[in-house]
Short mmCIF file of C-alpha atoms in Angstrom, two decimals:
data_model
loop_
_atom_site.label_atom_id
_atom_site.label_comp_id
_atom_site.label_asym_id
_atom_site.label_seq_id
_atom_site.Cartn_x
_atom_site.Cartn_y
_atom_site.Cartn_z
CA UNK A 1 0.02 -0.15 0.23
CA UNK A 2 2.93 2.45 0.63
CA UNK A 3 4.13 1.89 -2.91
CA UNK A 4 5.05 5.65 -4.61
CA UNK A 5 6.31 6.57 -8.09
CA UNK A 6 9.29 9.00 -8.71
CA UNK A 7 7.70 11.33 -11.12
CA UNK A 8 8.81 14.46 -12.79
CA UNK A 9 6.73 17.45 -12.12
CA UNK A 10 5.90 19.02 -15.62
CA UNK A 11 3.47 22.10 -14.80
CA UNK A 12 2.07 23.48 -11.30
CA UNK A 13 -1.67 24.61 -10.94
CA UNK A 14 -3.06 25.91 -7.92
CA UNK A 15 -1.22 23.79 -5.20
CA UNK A 16 -1.44 20.68 -7.65
CA UNK A 17 1.86 19.40 -9.65
CA UNK A 18 0.97 17.72 -12.66
CA UNK A 19 3.51 14.77 -12.86
CA UNK A 20 4.72 12.64 -15.66
CA UNK A 21 6.57 9.21 -15.60
CA UNK A 22 6.98 7.06 -19.40
CA UNK A 23 4.33 9.26 -20.90
CA UNK A 24 1.99 8.53 -17.97
CA UNK A 25 0.56 12.00 -16.24
CA UNK A 26 -1.09 12.21 -12.86
CA UNK A 27 -1.92 14.87 -10.63
CA UNK A 28 -0.40 15.18 -7.26
CA UNK A 29 -1.69 17.68 -4.45
CA UNK A 30 1.08 19.57 -2.93
CA UNK A 31 -0.47 19.99 0.50
CA UNK A 32 2.56 18.24 1.95
CA UNK A 33 5.54 19.95 0.33
CA UNK A 34 6.83 23.51 -0.11
CA UNK A 35 9.03 24.55 -3.00
CA UNK A 36 8.22 22.53 -5.56
CA UNK A 37 9.21 23.71 -8.96
CA UNK A 38 8.91 22.48 -12.62
CA UNK A 39 11.55 19.81 -13.02
CA UNK A 40 11.75 18.63 -9.72
CA UNK A 41 11.32 14.52 -9.08
CA UNK A 42 8.56 13.94 -6.54
CA UNK A 43 7.33 10.69 -5.11
CA UNK A 44 3.47 10.43 -5.78
CA UNK A 45 1.46 8.54 -3.59
CA UNK A 46 -2.34 8.54 -3.71
CA UNK A 47 -2.78 11.58 -5.45
CA UNK A 48 -0.57 13.63 -3.13
CA UNK A 49 3.24 14.38 -3.50
CA UNK A 50 4.85 13.07 -0.34
CA UNK A 51 8.57 14.06 -0.68
CA UNK A 52 11.10 15.71 -3.17
CA UNK A 53 13.65 13.35 -4.40
CA UNK A 54 17.30 14.65 -3.44
CA UNK A 55 19.34 13.85 -6.93
CA UNK A 56 22.62 14.57 -4.95
CA UNK A 57 21.73 11.85 -2.46
CA UNK A 58 20.51 9.63 -5.31
CA UNK A 59 24.02 9.78 -7.00
CA UNK A 60 25.69 9.42 -3.66
CA UNK A 61 23.91 5.93 -2.94
CA UNK A 62 24.59 4.95 -6.69
CA UNK A 63 28.40 5.76 -5.82
CA UNK A 64 28.55 3.46 -2.85
CA UNK A 65 26.95 0.50 -4.71
CA UNK A 66 29.85 1.42 -7.54
CA UNK A 67 32.48 1.08 -4.94
CA UNK A 68 31.11 -2.25 -3.23
CA UNK A 69 31.29 -3.79 -6.70
CA UNK A 70 34.94 -2.57 -7.09
CA UNK A 71 35.71 -3.80 -3.56
CA UNK A 72 34.28 -7.18 -3.89
CA UNK A 73 35.39 -9.92 -6.06
CA UNK A 74 32.95 -11.43 -8.27
CA UNK A 75 32.39 -15.06 -8.97
CA UNK A 76 32.63 -15.66 -12.79
CA UNK B 1 12.09 5.07 -15.17
CA UNK B 2 14.37 7.53 -13.41
CA UNK B 3 15.30 7.14 -10.00
CA UNK B 4 13.87 3.02 -10.26
CA UNK B 5 15.94 1.50 -13.18
CA UNK B 6 19.39 2.84 -11.75
CA UNK B 7 18.70 0.78 -8.46
CA UNK B 8 17.83 -2.31 -10.53
CA UNK B 9 21.38 -3.08 -12.39
CA UNK B 10 22.15 -6.58 -12.03
CA UNK B 11 26.20 -6.16 -11.82
CA UNK B 12 25.70 -3.73 -9.20
CA UNK B 13 23.50 -6.23 -7.34
CA UNK B 14 26.25 -8.92 -7.78
CA UNK B 15 28.76 -6.81 -6.20
CA UNK B 16 26.48 -6.03 -3.06
CA UNK B 17 25.75 -9.78 -3.16
CA UNK B 18 29.59 -11.26 -2.90
CA UNK B 19 30.18 -8.46 -0.51
CA UNK B 20 27.21 -9.72 1.93
CA UNK B 21 28.63 -13.46 1.80
CA UNK B 22 31.88 -12.41 2.54
CA UNK B 23 31.08 -10.16 5.33
CA UNK B 24 28.85 -12.98 6.92
CA UNK B 25 30.95 -16.16 6.03
CA UNK B 26 32.36 -16.51 9.65
CA UNK B 27 29.26 -16.00 11.30
CA UNK B 28 28.33 -18.61 13.58
CA UNK B 29 24.65 -18.52 13.58
CA UNK B 30 21.64 -17.27 11.62
CA UNK B 31 20.81 -13.65 11.36
CA UNK B 32 17.05 -13.01 11.28
CA UNK B 33 15.84 -9.68 9.56
CA UNK B 34 12.26 -8.60 9.57
CA UNK B 35 10.74 -6.22 7.09
CA UNK B 36 7.72 -4.50 8.11
CA UNK B 37 6.04 -3.37 5.10
CA UNK B 38 4.03 -5.03 2.53
CA UNK B 39 5.85 -3.35 -0.32
CA UNK B 40 9.10 -4.69 1.15
CA UNK B 41 7.37 -8.00 1.17
CA UNK B 42 6.78 -7.76 -2.67
CA UNK B 43 9.93 -6.46 -3.49
CA UNK B 44 11.83 -9.60 -1.53
CA UNK B 45 9.47 -12.20 -3.55
CA UNK B 46 9.65 -10.41 -6.82
CA UNK B 47 13.29 -9.78 -7.18
CA UNK B 48 13.78 -13.34 -5.68
CA UNK B 49 16.00 -11.72 -2.85
CA UNK B 50 15.85 -14.81 -0.29
CA UNK B 51 17.21 -17.28 -3.02
CA UNK B 52 20.15 -15.07 -3.72
CA UNK B 53 21.60 -14.48 -0.08
CA UNK B 54 24.11 -16.67 1.68
CA UNK B 55 22.12 -19.17 4.09
CA UNK B 56 23.14 -16.94 7.29
CA UNK B 57 20.35 -14.67 6.57
CA UNK B 58 17.02 -15.24 6.96
CA UNK B 59 14.14 -12.76 5.97
CA UNK B 60 10.94 -12.94 7.71
CA UNK B 61 7.79 -10.65 7.13
CA UNK B 62 6.29 -8.77 9.90
CA UNK B 63 2.94 -6.61 10.38
CA UNK B 64 3.43 -4.68 7.16
CA UNK B 65 0.43 -4.97 5.21
CA UNK B 66 -2.39 -2.40 6.89
CA UNK B 67 -5.14 -4.33 4.83
CA UNK B 68 -3.65 -7.49 6.32
CA UNK B 69 -3.87 -6.16 10.37
CA UNK B 70 -7.36 -4.32 9.88
CA UNK B 71 -9.59 -6.39 11.95
CA UNK B 72 -12.39 -8.15 10.86
CA UNK B 73 -14.95 -6.16 12.63
CA UNK B 74 -13.87 -3.10 10.60
CA UNK B 75 -14.61 -5.08 7.57
CA UNK B 76 -17.85 -6.09 9.24
CA UNK B 77 -18.73 -2.46 10.01
CA UNK B 78 -18.01 -1.53 6.45
CA UNK B 79 -20.17 -3.96 4.80
CA UNK B 80 -23.04 -2.72 7.26
CA UNK B 81 -22.63 0.69 5.76
CA UNK B 82 -22.61 -0.55 2.31
CA UNK B 83 -25.66 -2.35 2.91
CA UNK B 84 -27.68 1.16 3.34
CA UNK B 85 -29.25 2.74 0.38
CA UNK B 86 -27.92 6.21 0.67
CA UNK B 87 -24.06 5.15 1.28
CA UNK B 88 -21.20 4.81 -1.45
CA UNK B 89 -18.27 2.90 0.16
CA UNK B 90 -15.11 4.79 -1.47
CA UNK B 91 -11.83 2.61 -0.88
CA UNK B 92 -8.49 1.44 -2.51
CA UNK B 93 -8.73 -1.53 -4.37
CA UNK B 94 -7.37 -3.76 -1.78
CA UNK B 95 -10.26 -3.72 0.91
CA UNK B 96 -12.66 -5.02 -1.16
CA UNK B 97 -12.10 -8.88 -1.24
CA UNK B 98 -11.09 -8.89 2.39
CA UNK B 99 -13.77 -11.61 4.20
CA UNK B 100 -15.57 -10.24 6.99
CA UNK B 101 -17.49 -12.53 9.31
CA UNK B 102 -20.11 -13.46 7.13
CA UNK B 103 -19.58 -11.07 3.90
CA UNK B 104 -17.25 -9.29 2.03
CA UNK B 105 -17.53 -5.62 -0.03
CA UNK B 106 -16.90 -7.49 -3.21
CA UNK B 107 -20.21 -9.65 -2.32
CA UNK B 108 -21.99 -6.96 -1.11
CA UNK B 109 -21.39 -5.20 -4.56
CA UNK B 110 -22.57 -8.00 -6.61
CA UNK B 111 -25.66 -7.72 -4.59
CA UNK B 112 -26.18 -4.10 -5.51
CA UNK B 113 -24.29 -2.01 -3.23
CA UNK B 114 -22.23 1.16 -4.23
CA UNK B 115 -18.58 0.68 -3.80
CA UNK B 116 -16.11 2.77 -5.64
CA UNK B 117 -12.52 2.14 -5.89
CA UNK B 118 -10.61 5.35 -5.90
CA UNK B 119 -6.71 5.99 -6.44
CA UNK B 120 -6.74 9.22 -4.09
CA UNK B 121 -8.71 9.84 -1.11
CA UNK B 122 -9.24 13.37 -3.09
CA UNK B 123 -11.32 11.67 -5.57
CA UNK B 124 -13.50 10.33 -2.77
CA UNK B 125 -13.92 14.10 -1.82
CA UNK B 126 -14.95 14.97 -5.46
CA UNK B 127 -17.36 11.84 -5.44
CA UNK B 128 -18.98 13.51 -2.35
CA UNK B 129 -19.23 16.84 -3.96
CA UNK B 130 -21.23 15.13 -7.15
CA UNK B 131 -23.77 12.99 -5.17
CA UNK B 132 -24.98 15.41 -2.66
CA UNK B 133 -27.68 13.21 -1.60
CA UNK B 134 -25.43 10.21 -1.05
CA UNK B 135 -23.29 9.50 2.01
CA UNK B 136 -19.57 8.58 0.82
CA UNK B 137 -17.69 6.84 3.43
CA UNK B 138 -13.86 6.50 2.71
CA UNK B 139 -12.27 3.64 4.14
CA UNK B 140 -9.16 4.84 5.94
CA UNK B 141 -6.93 2.20 6.10
CA UNK B 142 -2.85 2.64 5.96
CA UNK B 143 0.00 3.69 8.01
CA UNK B 144 1.78 7.12 8.14
CA UNK B 145 2.66 7.00 4.55
CA UNK B 146 -1.06 7.15 3.44
CA UNK B 147 -2.92 8.53 6.64
CA UNK B 148 -1.51 12.16 5.64
CA UNK B 149 -3.41 12.02 2.31
CA UNK B 150 -6.73 11.10 4.11
CA UNK B 151 -6.05 13.77 6.44
CA UNK B 152 -5.48 16.19 3.57
CA UNK B 153 -8.92 14.81 2.18
CA UNK B 154 -10.63 15.77 5.25
CA UNK B 155 -8.80 19.51 5.27
CA UNK B 156 -10.37 19.59 1.55
CA UNK B 157 -13.84 18.62 2.51
CA UNK B 158 -14.09 21.02 5.15
CA UNK B 159 -12.67 23.62 2.70
CA UNK B 160 -15.14 22.75 0.42
CA UNK B 161 -18.02 22.86 2.88
CA UNK B 162 -19.08 19.18 2.22
CA UNK B 163 -21.46 17.28 4.60
CA UNK B 164 -21.57 14.07 2.96
CA UNK B 165 -18.07 13.22 3.21
CA UNK B 166 -17.21 10.58 6.05
CA UNK B 167 -14.08 8.49 7.09
CA UNK B 168 -14.01 5.35 8.85
CA UNK B 169 -10.86 5.18 10.41
CA UNK B 170 -8.25 2.52 11.04
CA UNK B 171 -5.39 4.00 10.83
CA UNK B 172 -2.21 2.40 12.29
CA UNK B 173 1.35 3.82 13.34
CA UNK B 174 4.73 2.10 12.92
CA UNK B 175 7.49 1.93 15.05
CA UNK B 176 4.94 1.05 18.07
CA UNK B 177 4.40 -2.81 16.67
CA UNK B 178 7.90 -3.00 16.13
CA UNK B 179 8.43 -2.51 19.66
CA UNK B 180 5.89 -5.05 20.92
CA UNK B 181 7.25 -7.76 18.42
CA UNK B 182 11.07 -7.03 19.71
CA UNK B 183 9.63 -7.76 23.32
CA UNK B 184 8.06 -11.14 22.28
CA UNK B 185 10.17 -13.73 23.69
CA UNK B 186 8.76 -16.10 21.00
CA UNK B 187 10.53 -14.25 18.17
CA UNK B 188 14.18 -13.80 17.67
CA UNK B 189 14.70 -10.59 15.53
CA UNK B 190 18.17 -9.38 14.97
CA UNK B 191 17.40 -6.33 12.72
CA UNK B 192 14.37 -4.55 11.32
CA UNK B 193 14.23 -3.63 7.73
CA UNK B 194 12.22 -0.15 8.27
CA UNK B 195 9.45 0.96 6.21
CA UNK B 196 10.58 3.13 3.28
CA UNK B 197 7.78 5.67 2.56
CA UNK B 198 6.42 5.50 6.16
CA UNK B 199 9.82 6.84 7.25
CA UNK B 200 9.69 9.54 4.62
CA UNK B 201 6.78 10.77 6.84
CA UNK B 202 8.17 10.21 10.35
CA UNK B 203 11.67 10.46 9.49
CA UNK B 204 14.60 7.73 10.22
CA UNK B 205 15.16 9.04 13.74
CA UNK B 206 11.79 7.72 14.83
CA UNK B 207 13.66 4.34 15.23
CA UNK B 208 16.17 5.34 17.58
CA UNK B 209 14.28 4.83 20.75
CA UNK B 210 13.75 1.34 19.66
CA UNK B 211 17.49 0.70 19.15
CA UNK B 212 17.85 2.45 22.68
CA UNK B 213 15.48 0.34 24.12
CA UNK B 214 16.22 -2.94 22.54
CA UNK B 215 19.53 -2.97 20.99
CA UNK B 216 18.16 -3.83 17.65
CA UNK B 217 19.66 -2.62 14.63
CA UNK B 218 17.35 -0.73 12.36
CA UNK B 219 17.95 0.24 8.89
CA UNK B 220 15.52 2.45 6.65
CA UNK B 221 15.93 1.13 3.04
CA UNK B 222 13.85 1.81 -0.16
CA UNK B 223 12.06 -0.74 -2.09
CA UNK B 224 14.40 -1.31 -5.53
CA UNK B 225 16.05 -4.38 -5.61
CA UNK B 226 19.84 -2.66 -4.70
CA UNK B 227 18.12 -0.75 -2.07
CA UNK B 228 17.08 -3.91 -0.66
CA UNK B 229 20.44 -5.85 -1.00
CA UNK B 230 22.43 -2.55 0.77
CA UNK B 231 19.81 -2.43 3.73
CA UNK B 232 20.45 -6.14 4.24
CA UNK B 233 24.16 -5.43 3.92
CA UNK B 234 24.02 -2.82 6.61
CA UNK B 235 21.92 -4.67 8.87
CA UNK B 236 24.06 -7.79 8.71
CA UNK B 237 27.53 -5.78 9.08
CA UNK B 238 25.71 -3.98 12.36
CA UNK B 239 24.76 -7.63 13.78
CA UNK B 240 28.26 -9.52 13.00
CA UNK B 241 30.00 -6.22 14.59
CA UNK B 242 27.44 -6.45 17.83
CA UNK B 243 26.31 -2.78 16.82
CA UNK B 244 22.76 -1.23 17.15
CA UNK B 245 22.26 1.76 15.30
CA UNK B 246 19.87 3.57 13.12
CA UNK B 247 21.13 3.84 9.53
CA UNK B 248 19.30 5.33 6.66
CA UNK B 249 20.08 4.07 3.10
CA UNK B 250 17.07 5.91 1.54
CA UNK B 251 18.62 9.38 2.18
CA UNK B 252 17.30 10.49 -1.36
CA UNK B 253 13.72 10.43 0.13
CA UNK B 254 13.96 9.95 3.90
CA UNK B 255 15.20 12.76 5.78
CA UNK B 256 16.11 12.37 9.89
CA UNK B 257 13.07 14.38 10.94
CA UNK B 258 10.68 12.98 8.26
CA UNK B 259 7.97 15.40 6.24
CA UNK B 260 6.99 18.02 8.80
CA UNK B 261 4.16 19.32 6.93
CA UNK B 262 2.73 15.84 6.78
CA UNK B 263 3.05 15.45 10.44
CA UNK B 264 1.56 18.40 11.02
CA UNK B 265 -1.46 17.35 8.62
CA UNK B 266 -1.59 14.38 10.89
CA UNK B 267 -1.46 16.23 14.02
CA UNK B 268 -4.29 18.76 12.91
CA UNK B 269 -6.47 15.68 11.64
CA UNK B 270 -5.93 12.81 13.99
CA UNK B 271 -4.96 12.00 17.67
CA UNK B 272 -3.03 8.82 18.80
CA UNK B 273 -5.27 6.13 20.23
CA UNK B 274 -5.06 2.42 21.03
CA UNK B 275 -5.51 -0.19 18.47
CA UNK B 276 -6.26 -3.67 17.66
CA UNK B 277 -3.91 -5.25 15.14
CA UNK B 278 -5.20 -8.58 13.60
CA UNK B 279 -3.23 -11.11 14.74
CA UNK B 280 -0.83 -9.03 17.07
CA UNK B 281 -3.48 -7.74 19.56
CA UNK B 282 -4.32 -4.72 21.34
CA UNK B 283 -1.13 -2.24 21.45
CA UNK B 284 -1.32 1.05 23.03
CA UNK B 285 -0.94 3.87 21.12
CA UNK B 286 -0.50 2.54 17.76
CA UNK B 287 -3.37 3.82 15.93
CA UNK B 288 -5.24 7.32 14.87
CA UNK B 289 -8.41 8.53 15.72
CA UNK B 290 -10.21 11.62 13.89
CA UNK B 291 -9.59 14.60 16.17
CA UNK B 292 -12.64 16.55 17.76
CA UNK B 293 -12.06 19.17 15.31
CA UNK B 294 -12.70 17.07 12.39
CA UNK B 295 -15.30 14.75 14.44
CA UNK B 296 -17.85 15.83 11.58
CA UNK B 297 -16.28 13.78 9.25
CA UNK B 298 -16.11 10.79 11.52
CA UNK B 299 -18.22 7.96 10.17
CA UNK B 300 -17.74 6.04 13.53
CA UNK B 301 -19.12 8.78 15.46
CA UNK B 302 -21.53 10.39 13.16
CA UNK B 303 -23.34 7.19 11.73
CA UNK B 304 -24.48 4.68 14.09
CA UNK B 305 -25.00 1.35 12.74
CA UNK B 306 -25.62 -2.23 13.89
CA UNK B 307 -22.48 -4.65 13.16
CA UNK B 308 -22.44 -8.69 13.37
CA UNK B 309 -20.37 -10.33 16.02
CA UNK B 310 -16.91 -10.57 14.45
CA UNK B 311 -16.19 -14.33 13.90
CA UNK B 312 -12.63 -15.17 13.02
CA UNK B 313 -12.31 -18.02 10.38
CA UNK B 314 -10.97 -21.42 11.98
CA UNK B 315 -7.65 -22.84 10.85
CA UNK B 316 -6.41 -19.41 9.11
CA UNK B 317 -3.00 -18.96 10.94
CA UNK B 318 -2.96 -15.30 9.38
CA UNK B 319 -2.04 -14.19 13.20
CA UNK B 320 0.91 -16.00 13.42
CA UNK B 321 2.29 -15.18 10.01
CA UNK B 322 1.75 -11.24 10.66
CA UNK B 323 4.23 -11.93 13.87
CA UNK B 324 6.68 -13.44 11.60
CA UNK B 325 6.26 -16.72 13.58
CA UNK B 326 4.91 -19.35 10.58
CA UNK B 327 5.62 -19.00 7.00
CA UNK B 328 2.70 -19.13 4.72
CA UNK B 329 3.69 -22.67 3.80
CA UNK B 330 2.92 -23.96 7.18
CA UNK B 331 -0.66 -23.03 7.33
CA UNK B 332 -2.76 -25.89 6.50
CA UNK B 333 -5.27 -23.76 4.40
CA UNK B 334 -2.55 -22.40 1.98
CA UNK B 335 -3.12 -22.99 -1.65
CA UNK B 336 -5.84 -25.66 -0.72
CA UNK B 337 -8.87 -23.92 0.94
CA UNK B 338 -7.37 -20.29 0.92
CA UNK B 339 -6.18 -19.00 -2.89
CA UNK B 340 -6.05 -15.58 -4.18
CA UNK B 341 -9.09 -16.30 -6.02
CA UNK B 342 -11.22 -17.51 -2.82
CA UNK B 343 -9.16 -15.84 0.13
CA UNK B 344 -9.95 -16.86 3.61
CA UNK B 345 -7.34 -14.79 5.39
CA UNK B 346 -6.25 -11.14 5.08
CA UNK B 347 -2.64 -12.15 3.95
CA UNK B 348 -3.98 -13.90 1.10
CA UNK B 349 -6.33 -10.96 -0.11
CA UNK B 350 -3.83 -8.05 -0.14
CA UNK B 351 -1.86 -8.39 -3.08
CA UNK B 352 0.92 -7.17 -0.48
CA UNK B 353 -0.08 -10.01 2.16
CA UNK B 354 2.75 -12.38 2.93
CA UNK B 355 0.49 -15.22 1.52
CA UNK B 356 -0.35 -13.83 -1.41
CA UNK B 357 3.22 -12.70 -2.39
CA UNK B 358 4.18 -16.35 -1.56
CA UNK B 359 1.39 -17.98 -3.75
CA UNK B 360 2.61 -15.70 -6.59
CA UNK B 361 6.16 -15.73 -6.30
CA UNK B 362 7.03 -18.73 -3.91
CA UNK B 363 7.97 -22.06 -5.12
#
């Protein structure tokens, strides 16, 4: 039930963000978020944007995965 | 899909798995990790994570499916409302098929009851606006991820001056049952995979009291396979080193303090209450009831209805499954009397229930 989808904000109208992923558009209420601008990625759950996605933190997490890969020896 | 596909890279998954296997290779016992979120349950099955992990790591599912932990009496009350001619029940899809004591909403719908499945609680508010002669009752089920959206629907209904929108609230809150399970002597949980989007609202720091009191490692992690594996790795590292801390793997979403606006919305519309968890029992301060300021939307207060005596189905082991004490395969009804087509227990009904996941993906 707690599934939420990362979507890109493509327009904002009266407290509602129009969000898009893979060509699908959904409205997300901005009741729970401040300072959302067009181009941000938000997490959409049950018609509400519940959090913004931090692009720097996302990149840092992926970097950790790459470091683990580099440190480990992969079985062939 | 940006911010999803990057976290599904098979090569990086192999790296994490190799690292995990190395790190636990000399560990003398079994490391039991519990997830308490239905979406984590699904992710573990969907990606076959159990079969990829070294034998030292055991994953069990806890009470993370909000539909599954909703008491049968709640379903009976929804059924009783559905039988009234002037009521439209609005709900997320999962609740419709949950068997009550003698009926289900799906069954009532076949008999003519008006049940509308909505994507957002705001759709239910619009439904109320379009049907002023009807009472719209939204089934408010969910943890802290979903509860603010339902709080938001009541704020919106108040703004629009609606008098025919109601919520039947059975919301539950998360860290509390984890403490109840951590203190259960029959259960040995070595670490918690903390829920991803519940934590987006309540914040990673919310698990600190659990760590302090029970010395149990807690790691917040996302739902993508690499997130899951990294979360498991961090937990295994803590167990092997004898540490117990809160760690947050999901920093792209989850902040230490969570989402303050969502928390404010919860505080405005709800107040904490004791709650009954199906299979677990009563847990103090583990639920949310509608506050006095929003009492006009509280179906339970505003719309009295006669409800049948709750009868649990005999032989169903959902209660034990929700505590992680038995697996679906150990239930005598699983795959026999109880299937997704004809579910007996809630764990088989909800698409995120442990039994439904085991039925679909297990072997």
